[in-house]
Short mmCIF file of N, CA, C and O in Angstrom, two decimals:
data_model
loop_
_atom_site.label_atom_id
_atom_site.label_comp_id
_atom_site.label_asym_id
_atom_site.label_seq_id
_atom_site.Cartn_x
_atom_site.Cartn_y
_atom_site.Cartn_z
N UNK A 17 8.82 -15.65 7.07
CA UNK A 17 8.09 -14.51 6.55
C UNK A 17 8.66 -13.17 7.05
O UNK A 17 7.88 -12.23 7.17
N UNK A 18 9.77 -13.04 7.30
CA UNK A 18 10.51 -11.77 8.19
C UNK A 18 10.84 -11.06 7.21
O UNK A 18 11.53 -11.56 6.33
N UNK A 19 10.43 -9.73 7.13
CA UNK A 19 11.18 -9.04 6.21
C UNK A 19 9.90 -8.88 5.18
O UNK A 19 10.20 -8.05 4.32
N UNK A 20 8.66 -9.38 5.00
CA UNK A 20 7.97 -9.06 3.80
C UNK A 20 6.78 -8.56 4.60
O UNK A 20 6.36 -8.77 5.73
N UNK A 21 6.25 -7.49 3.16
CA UNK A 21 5.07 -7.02 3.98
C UNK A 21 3.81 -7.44 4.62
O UNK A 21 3.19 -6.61 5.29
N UNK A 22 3.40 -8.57 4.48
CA UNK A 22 2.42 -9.30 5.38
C UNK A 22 2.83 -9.33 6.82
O UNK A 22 1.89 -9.64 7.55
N UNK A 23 4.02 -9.08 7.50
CA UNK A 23 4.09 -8.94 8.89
C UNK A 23 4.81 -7.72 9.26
O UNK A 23 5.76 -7.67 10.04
N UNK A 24 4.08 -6.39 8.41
CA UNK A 24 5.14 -5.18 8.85
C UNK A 24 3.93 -4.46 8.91
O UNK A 24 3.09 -4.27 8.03
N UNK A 25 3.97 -4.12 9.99
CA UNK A 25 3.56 -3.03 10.72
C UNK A 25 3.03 -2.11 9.92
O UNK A 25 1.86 -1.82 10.16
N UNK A 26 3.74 -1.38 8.73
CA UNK A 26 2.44 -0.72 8.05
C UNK A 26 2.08 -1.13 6.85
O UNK A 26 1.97 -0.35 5.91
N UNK A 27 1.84 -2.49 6.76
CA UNK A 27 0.69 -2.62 5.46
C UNK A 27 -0.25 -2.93 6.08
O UNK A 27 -0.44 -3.30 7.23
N UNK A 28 -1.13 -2.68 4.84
CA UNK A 28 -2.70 -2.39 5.02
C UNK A 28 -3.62 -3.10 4.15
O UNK A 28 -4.23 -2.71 3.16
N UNK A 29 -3.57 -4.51 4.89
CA UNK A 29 -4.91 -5.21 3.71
C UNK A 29 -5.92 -4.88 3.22
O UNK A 29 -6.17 -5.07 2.03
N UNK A 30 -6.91 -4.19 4.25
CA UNK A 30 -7.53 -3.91 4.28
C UNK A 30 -8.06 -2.19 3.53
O UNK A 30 -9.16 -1.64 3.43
N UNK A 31 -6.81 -1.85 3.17
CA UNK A 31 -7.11 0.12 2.30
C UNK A 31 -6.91 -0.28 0.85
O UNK A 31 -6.99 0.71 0.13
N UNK A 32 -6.73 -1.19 0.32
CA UNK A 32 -6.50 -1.46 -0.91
C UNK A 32 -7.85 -2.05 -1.63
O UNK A 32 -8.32 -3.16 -1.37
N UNK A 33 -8.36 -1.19 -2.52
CA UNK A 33 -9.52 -2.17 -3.63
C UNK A 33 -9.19 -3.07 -4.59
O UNK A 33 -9.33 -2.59 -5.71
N UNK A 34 -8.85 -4.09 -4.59
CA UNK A 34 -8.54 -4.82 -5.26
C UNK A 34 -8.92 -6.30 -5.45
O UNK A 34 -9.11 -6.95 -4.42
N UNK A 35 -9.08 -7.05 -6.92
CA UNK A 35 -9.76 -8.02 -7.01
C UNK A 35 -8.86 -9.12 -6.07
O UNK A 35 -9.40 -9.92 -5.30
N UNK A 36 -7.88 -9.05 -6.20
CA UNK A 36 -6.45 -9.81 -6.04
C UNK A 36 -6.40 -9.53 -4.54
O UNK A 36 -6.24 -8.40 -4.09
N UNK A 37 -6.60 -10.95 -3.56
CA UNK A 37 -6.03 -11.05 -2.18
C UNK A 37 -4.66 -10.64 -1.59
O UNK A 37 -4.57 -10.19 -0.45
N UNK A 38 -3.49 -10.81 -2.48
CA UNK A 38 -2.37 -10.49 -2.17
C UNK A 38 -1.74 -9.28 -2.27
O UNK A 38 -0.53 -9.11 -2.10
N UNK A 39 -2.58 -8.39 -2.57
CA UNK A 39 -2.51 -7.00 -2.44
C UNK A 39 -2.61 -6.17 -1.33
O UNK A 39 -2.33 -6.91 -0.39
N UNK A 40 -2.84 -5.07 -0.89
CA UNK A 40 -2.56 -4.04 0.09
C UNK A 40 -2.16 -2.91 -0.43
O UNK A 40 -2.30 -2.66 -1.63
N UNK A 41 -1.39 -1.79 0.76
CA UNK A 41 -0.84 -0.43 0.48
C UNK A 41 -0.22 -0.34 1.89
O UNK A 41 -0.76 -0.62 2.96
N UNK A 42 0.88 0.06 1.69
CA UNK A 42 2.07 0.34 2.31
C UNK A 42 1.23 1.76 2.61
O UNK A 42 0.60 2.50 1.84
N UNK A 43 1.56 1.86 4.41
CA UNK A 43 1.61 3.22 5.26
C UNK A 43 3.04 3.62 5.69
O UNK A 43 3.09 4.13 6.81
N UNK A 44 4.18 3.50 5.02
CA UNK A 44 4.67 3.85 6.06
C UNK A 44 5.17 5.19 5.60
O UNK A 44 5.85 5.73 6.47
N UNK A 45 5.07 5.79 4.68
CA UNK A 45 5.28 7.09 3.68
C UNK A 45 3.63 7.81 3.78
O UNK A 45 2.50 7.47 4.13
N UNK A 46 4.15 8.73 3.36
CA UNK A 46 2.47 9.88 3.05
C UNK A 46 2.26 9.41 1.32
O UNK A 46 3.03 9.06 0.42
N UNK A 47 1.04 9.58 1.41
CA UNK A 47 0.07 9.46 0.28
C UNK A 47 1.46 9.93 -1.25
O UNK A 47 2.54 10.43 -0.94
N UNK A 48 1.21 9.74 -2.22
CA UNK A 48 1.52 10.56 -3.12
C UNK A 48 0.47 10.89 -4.00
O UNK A 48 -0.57 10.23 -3.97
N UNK A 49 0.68 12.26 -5.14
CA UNK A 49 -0.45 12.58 -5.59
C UNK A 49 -0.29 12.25 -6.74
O UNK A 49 0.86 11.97 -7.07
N UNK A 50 -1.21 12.17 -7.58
CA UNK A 50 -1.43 11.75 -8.90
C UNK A 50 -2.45 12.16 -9.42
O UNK A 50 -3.14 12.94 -8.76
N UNK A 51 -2.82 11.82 -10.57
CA UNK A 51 -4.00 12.39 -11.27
C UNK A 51 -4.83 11.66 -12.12
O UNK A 51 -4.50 11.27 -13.24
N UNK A 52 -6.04 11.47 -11.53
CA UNK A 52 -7.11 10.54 -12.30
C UNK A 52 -7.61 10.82 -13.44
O UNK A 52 -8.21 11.89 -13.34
N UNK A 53 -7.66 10.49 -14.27
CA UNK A 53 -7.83 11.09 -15.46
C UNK A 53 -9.54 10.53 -15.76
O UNK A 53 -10.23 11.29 -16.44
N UNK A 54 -10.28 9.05 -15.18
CA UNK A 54 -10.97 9.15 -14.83
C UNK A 54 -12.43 10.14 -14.53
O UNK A 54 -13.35 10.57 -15.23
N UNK A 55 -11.99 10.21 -13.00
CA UNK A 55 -12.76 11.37 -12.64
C UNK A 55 -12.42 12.78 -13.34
O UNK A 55 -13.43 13.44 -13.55
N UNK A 56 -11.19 13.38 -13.75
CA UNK A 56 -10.45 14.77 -14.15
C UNK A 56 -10.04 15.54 -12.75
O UNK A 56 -10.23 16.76 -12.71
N UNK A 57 -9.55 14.93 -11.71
CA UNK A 57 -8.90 15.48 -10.42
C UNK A 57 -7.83 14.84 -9.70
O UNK A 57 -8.16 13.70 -9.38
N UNK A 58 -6.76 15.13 -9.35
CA UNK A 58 -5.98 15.33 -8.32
C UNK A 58 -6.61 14.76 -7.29
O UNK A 58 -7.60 15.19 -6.71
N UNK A 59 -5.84 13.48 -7.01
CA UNK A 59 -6.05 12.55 -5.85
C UNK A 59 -4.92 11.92 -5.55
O UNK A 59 -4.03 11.77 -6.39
N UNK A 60 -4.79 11.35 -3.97
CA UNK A 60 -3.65 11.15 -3.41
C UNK A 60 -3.91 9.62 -2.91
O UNK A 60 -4.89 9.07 -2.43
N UNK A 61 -2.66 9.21 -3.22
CA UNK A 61 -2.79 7.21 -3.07
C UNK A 61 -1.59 6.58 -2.35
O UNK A 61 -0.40 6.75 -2.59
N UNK A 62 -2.02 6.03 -1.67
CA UNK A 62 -0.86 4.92 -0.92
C UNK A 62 -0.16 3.57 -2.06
O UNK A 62 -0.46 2.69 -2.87
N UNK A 63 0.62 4.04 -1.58
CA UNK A 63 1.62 2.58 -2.56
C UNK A 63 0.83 1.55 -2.50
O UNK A 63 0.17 1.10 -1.56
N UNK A 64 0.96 1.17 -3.69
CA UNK A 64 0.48 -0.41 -3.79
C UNK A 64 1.24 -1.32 -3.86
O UNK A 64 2.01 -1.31 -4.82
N UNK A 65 1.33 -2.36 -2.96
CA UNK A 65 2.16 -3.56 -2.63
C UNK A 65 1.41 -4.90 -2.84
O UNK A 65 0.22 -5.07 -3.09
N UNK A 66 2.38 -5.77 -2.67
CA UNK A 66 1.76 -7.17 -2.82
C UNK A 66 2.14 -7.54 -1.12
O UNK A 66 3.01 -6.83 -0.62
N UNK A 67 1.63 -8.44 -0.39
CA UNK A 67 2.21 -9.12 0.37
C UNK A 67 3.62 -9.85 0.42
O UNK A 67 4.26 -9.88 1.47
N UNK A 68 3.96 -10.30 -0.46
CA UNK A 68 5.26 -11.06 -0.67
C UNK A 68 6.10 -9.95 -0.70
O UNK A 68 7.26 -10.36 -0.60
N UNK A 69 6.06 -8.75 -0.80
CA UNK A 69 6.62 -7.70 -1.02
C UNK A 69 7.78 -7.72 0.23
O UNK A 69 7.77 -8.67 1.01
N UNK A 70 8.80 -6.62 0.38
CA UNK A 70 9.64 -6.38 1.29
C UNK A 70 10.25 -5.20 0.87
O UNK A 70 10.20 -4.76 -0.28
N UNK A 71 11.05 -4.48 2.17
CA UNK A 71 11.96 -3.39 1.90
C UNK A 71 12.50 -3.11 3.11
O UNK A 71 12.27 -3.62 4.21
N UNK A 72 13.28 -2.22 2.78
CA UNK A 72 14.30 -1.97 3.98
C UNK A 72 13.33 -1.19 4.77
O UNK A 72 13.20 -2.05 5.64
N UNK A 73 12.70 -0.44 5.08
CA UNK A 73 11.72 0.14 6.29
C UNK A 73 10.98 -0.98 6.71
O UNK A 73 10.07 -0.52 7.40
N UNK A 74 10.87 -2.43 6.65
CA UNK A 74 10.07 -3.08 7.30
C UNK A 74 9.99 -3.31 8.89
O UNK A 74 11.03 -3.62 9.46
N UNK A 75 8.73 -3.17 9.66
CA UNK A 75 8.59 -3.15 11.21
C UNK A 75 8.26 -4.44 11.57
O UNK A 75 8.03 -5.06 10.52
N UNK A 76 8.15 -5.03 12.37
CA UNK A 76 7.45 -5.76 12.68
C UNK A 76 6.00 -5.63 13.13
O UNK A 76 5.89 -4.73 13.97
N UNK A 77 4.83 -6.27 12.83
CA UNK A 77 3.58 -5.55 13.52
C UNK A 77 3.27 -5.71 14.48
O UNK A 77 2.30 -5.10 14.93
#
């Protein structure tokens, strides 16, 4: 499991709403902004990742 985001240091099981267990959001960047069209405002979101996920910034946690 080396190298994917389930053992790196900044994902975040737990900041992600989602129906789907294998999801999360990557901390290791700042928020980016986007726009809900939703609500009609400017809001800022952490990447959304899967666990199986990987990348070259991965830490160990």
């Amino acid at each position: 499991m080396t190298g994917m985001c389930l053992t790196c240091e900044f994902f975040d099981p737990q900041a992600a709403q989602f129906d789907e267990p294998d999801k999360g959001t990557c901390r290791r960047n700042p928020p980016s902004a986007t726009y809900d069209f939703e609500t009609d405002e400017a809001v800022t979101v952490w990447p959304t990742v899967d666990m199986a996920d990987g990348c070259g910034e991965w830490r160990q946690a």
